[in-house]
PDB file of C-alpha atoms in Angstrom:
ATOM      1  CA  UNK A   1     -85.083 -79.633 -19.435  1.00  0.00           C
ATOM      2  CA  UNK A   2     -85.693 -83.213 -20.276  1.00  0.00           C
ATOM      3  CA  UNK A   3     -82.801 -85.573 -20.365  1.00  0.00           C
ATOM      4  CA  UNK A   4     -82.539 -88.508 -22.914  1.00  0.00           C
ATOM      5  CA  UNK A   5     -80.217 -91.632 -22.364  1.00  0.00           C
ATOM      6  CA  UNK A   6     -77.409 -91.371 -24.790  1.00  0.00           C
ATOM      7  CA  UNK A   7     -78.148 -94.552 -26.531  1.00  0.00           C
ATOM      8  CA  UNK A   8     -80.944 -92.943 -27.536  1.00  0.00           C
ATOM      9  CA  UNK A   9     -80.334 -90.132 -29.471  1.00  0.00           C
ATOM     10  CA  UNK A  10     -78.817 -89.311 -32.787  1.00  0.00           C
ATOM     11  CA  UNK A  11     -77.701 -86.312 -34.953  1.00  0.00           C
ATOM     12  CA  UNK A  12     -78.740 -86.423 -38.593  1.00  0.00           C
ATOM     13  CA  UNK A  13     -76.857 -83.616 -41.133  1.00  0.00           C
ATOM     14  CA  UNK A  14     -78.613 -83.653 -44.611  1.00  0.00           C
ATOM     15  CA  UNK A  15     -80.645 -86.579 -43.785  1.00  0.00           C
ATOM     16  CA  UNK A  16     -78.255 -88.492 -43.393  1.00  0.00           C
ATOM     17  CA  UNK A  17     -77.753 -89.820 -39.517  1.00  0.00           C
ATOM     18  CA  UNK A  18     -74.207 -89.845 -38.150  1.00  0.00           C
ATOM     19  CA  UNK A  19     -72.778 -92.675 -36.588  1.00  0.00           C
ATOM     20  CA  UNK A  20     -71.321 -92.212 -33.612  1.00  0.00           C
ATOM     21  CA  UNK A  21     -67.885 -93.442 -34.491  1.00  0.00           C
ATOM     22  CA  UNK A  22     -67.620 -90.983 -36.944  1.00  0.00           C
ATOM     23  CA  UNK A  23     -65.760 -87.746 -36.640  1.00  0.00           C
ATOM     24  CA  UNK A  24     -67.774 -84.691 -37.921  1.00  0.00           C
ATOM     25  CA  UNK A  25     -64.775 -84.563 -40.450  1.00  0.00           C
ATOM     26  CA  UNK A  26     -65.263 -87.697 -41.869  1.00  0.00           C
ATOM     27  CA  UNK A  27     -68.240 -86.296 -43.165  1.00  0.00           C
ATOM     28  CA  UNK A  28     -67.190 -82.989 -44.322  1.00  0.00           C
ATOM     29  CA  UNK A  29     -69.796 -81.011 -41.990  1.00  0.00           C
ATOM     30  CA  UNK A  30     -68.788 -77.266 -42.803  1.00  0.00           C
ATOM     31  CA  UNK A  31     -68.127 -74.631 -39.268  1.00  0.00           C
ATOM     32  CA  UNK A  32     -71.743 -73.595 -38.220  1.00  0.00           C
ATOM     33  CA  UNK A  33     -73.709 -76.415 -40.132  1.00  0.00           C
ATOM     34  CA  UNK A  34     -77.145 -77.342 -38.956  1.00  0.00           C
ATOM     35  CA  UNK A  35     -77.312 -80.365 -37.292  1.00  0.00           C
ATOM     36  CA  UNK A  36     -80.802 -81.960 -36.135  1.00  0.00           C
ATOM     37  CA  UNK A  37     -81.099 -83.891 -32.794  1.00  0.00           C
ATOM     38  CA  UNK A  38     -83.391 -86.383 -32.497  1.00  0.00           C
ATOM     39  CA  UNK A  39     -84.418 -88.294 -29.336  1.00  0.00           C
ATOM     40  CA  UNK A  40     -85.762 -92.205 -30.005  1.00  0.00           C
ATOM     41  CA  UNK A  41     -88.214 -90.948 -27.512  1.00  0.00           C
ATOM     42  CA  UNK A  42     -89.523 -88.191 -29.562  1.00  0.00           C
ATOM     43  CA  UNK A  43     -90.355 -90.478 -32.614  1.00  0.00           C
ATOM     44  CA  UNK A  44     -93.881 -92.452 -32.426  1.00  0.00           C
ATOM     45  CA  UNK A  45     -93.663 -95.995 -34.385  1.00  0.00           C
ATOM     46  CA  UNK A  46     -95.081 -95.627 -37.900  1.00  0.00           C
ATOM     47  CA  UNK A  47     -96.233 -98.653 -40.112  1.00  0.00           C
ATOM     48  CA  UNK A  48     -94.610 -98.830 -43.733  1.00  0.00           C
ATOM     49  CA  UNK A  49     -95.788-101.298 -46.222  1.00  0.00           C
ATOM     50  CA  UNK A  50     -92.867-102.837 -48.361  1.00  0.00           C
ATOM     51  CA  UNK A  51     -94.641-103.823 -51.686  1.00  0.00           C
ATOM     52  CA  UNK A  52     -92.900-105.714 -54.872  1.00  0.00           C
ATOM     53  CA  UNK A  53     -93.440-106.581 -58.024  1.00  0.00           C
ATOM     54  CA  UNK A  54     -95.739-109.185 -57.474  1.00  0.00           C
ATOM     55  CA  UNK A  55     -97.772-106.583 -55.211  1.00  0.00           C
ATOM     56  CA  UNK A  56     -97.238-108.329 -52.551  1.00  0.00           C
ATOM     57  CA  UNK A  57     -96.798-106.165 -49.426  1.00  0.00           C
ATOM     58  CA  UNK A  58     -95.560-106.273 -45.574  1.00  0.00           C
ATOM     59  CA  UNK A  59     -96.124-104.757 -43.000  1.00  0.00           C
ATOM     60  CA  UNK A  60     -92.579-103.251 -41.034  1.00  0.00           C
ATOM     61  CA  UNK A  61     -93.067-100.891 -37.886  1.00  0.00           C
ATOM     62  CA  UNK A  62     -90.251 -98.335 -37.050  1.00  0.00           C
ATOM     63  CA  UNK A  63     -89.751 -94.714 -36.437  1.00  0.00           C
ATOM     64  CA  UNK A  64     -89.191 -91.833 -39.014  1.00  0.00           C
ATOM     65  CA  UNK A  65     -85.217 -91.592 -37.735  1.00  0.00           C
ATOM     66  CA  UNK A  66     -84.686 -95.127 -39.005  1.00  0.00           C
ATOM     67  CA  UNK A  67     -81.978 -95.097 -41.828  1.00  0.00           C
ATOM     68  CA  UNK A  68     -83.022 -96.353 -45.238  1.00  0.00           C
ATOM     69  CA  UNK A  69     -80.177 -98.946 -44.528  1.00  0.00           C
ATOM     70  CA  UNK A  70     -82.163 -99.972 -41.021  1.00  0.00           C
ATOM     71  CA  UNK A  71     -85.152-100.912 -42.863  1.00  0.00           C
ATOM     72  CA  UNK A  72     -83.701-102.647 -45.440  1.00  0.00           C
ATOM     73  CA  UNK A  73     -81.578-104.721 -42.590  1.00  0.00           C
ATOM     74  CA  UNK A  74     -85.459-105.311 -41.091  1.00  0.00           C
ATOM     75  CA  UNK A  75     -86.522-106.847 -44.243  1.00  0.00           C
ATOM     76  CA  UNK A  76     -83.461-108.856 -45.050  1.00  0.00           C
ATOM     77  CA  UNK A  77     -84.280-110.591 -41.154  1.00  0.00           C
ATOM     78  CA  UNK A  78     -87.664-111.071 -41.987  1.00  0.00           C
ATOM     79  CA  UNK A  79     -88.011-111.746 -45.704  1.00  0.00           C
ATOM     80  CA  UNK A  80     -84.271-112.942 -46.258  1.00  0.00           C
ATOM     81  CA  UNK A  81     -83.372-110.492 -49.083  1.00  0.00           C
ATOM     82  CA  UNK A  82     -79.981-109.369 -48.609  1.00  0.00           C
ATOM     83  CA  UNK A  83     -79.341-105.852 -48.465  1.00  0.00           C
ATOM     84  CA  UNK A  84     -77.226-105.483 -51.345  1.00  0.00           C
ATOM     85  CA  UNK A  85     -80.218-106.850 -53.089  1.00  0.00           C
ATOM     86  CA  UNK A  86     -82.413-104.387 -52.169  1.00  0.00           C
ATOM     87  CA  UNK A  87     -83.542-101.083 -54.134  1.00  0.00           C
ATOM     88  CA  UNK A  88     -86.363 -98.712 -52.256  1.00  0.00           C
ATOM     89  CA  UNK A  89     -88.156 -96.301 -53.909  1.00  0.00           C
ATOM     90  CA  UNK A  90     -90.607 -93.780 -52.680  1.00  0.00           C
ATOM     91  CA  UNK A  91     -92.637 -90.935 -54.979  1.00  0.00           C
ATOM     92  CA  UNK A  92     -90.665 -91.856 -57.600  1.00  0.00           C
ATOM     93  CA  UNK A  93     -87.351 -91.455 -55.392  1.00  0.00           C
ATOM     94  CA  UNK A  94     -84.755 -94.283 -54.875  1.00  0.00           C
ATOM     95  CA  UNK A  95     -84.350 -94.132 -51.216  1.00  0.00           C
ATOM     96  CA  UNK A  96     -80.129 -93.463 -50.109  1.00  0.00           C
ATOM     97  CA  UNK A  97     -78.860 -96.127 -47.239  1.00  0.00           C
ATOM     98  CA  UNK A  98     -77.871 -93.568 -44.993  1.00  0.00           C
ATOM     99  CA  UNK A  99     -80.740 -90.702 -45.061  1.00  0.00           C
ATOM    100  CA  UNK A 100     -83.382 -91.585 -42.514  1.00  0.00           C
ATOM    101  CA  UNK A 101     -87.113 -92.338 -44.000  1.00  0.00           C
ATOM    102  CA  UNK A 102     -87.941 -88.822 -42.525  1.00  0.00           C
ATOM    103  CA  UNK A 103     -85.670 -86.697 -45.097  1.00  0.00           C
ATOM    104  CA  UNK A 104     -87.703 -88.548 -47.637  1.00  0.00           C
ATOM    105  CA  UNK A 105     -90.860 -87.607 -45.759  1.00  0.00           C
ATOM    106  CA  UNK A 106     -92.007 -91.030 -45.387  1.00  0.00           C
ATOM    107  CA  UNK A 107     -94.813 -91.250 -42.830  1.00  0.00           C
ATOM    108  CA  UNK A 108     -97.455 -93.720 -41.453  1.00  0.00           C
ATOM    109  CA  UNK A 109     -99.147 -96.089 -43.354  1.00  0.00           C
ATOM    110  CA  UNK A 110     -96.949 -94.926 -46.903  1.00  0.00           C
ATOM    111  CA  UNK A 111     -96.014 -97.527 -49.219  1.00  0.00           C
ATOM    112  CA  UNK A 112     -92.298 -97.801 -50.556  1.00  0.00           C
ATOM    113  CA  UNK A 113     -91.934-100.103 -53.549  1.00  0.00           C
ATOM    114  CA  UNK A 114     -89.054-102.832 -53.445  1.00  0.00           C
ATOM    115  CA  UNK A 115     -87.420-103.717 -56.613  1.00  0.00           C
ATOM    116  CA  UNK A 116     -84.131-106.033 -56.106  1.00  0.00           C
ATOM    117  CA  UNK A 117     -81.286-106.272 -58.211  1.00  0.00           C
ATOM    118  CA  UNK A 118     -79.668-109.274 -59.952  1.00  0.00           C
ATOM    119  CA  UNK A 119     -76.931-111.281 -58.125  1.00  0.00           C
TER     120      UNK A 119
END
C-alpha cells in the first residue's frame, strides 16, 4: 500500500473538489455517495493554453485535479485579471469554479477560451 502525505491529497464529489474545512454536510453528499481520491502524486503536469479574444494565448502548467477557480487564481498572478473577471469556456462549456479541469475532461495541450466580463 502506498502512503501519500495528507497535504497532498483531495476528495472530489461531482467534480467538484472538497475543501478540507468543509463538512460532507455542507455539501449535501447523500449516505453511500461516490467519492474520488486523488493523490497530487498521481496527477502528471499538463500544459493548457488560455486564449482570448484577441487570440492571444498562454501557456499555464498544472495538473487535471486543479479547480477551475485554481487556474483562474494562476492567471490573475500572472496576467493580472481578477478572478471575478474571468469566464472559461471549454467545448462550448463555461467551466464552474469549483469542478476540477478533469470533470470537464480537459487534458494536455487543450485550449480553453477566456472571455472576461465588464467591471
Amino acid at each position: 500500500m502506498e502512503i501519500h502525505p495528507i497535504k497532498t491529497q483531495c476528495l472530489i464529489y461531482e467534480g467538484i473538489y472538497l475543501d478540507d474545512k468543509k463538512t460532507l454536510a455542507f455539501y449535501a453528499i447523500p449516505d453511500r455517495a461516490f467519492l474520488e481520491y486523488h493523490s497530487e502524486q498521481g496527477f502528471p503536469e499538463i500544459n493548457v493554453f488560455i486564449q482570448n479574444s484577441k487570440s492571444s494565448a498562454w501557456k499555464y502548467v498544472v495538473t487535471q485535479n486543479h479547480t477551475v477557480a485554481q487556474l483562474k487564481k494562476s492567471i490573475q498572478e500572472s496576467d493580472q485579471i481578477p478572478v471575478e473577471r474571468q469566464v472559461l469556456v471549454f467545448g462550448g462549456q463555461t467551466l464552474e469554479n469549483e469542478k476540477t479541469l478533469s470533470f470537464y475532461s480537459v487534458m494536455d495541450n487543450c485550449i480553453l477560451t477566456l472571455l472576461l466580463q465588464s467591471n
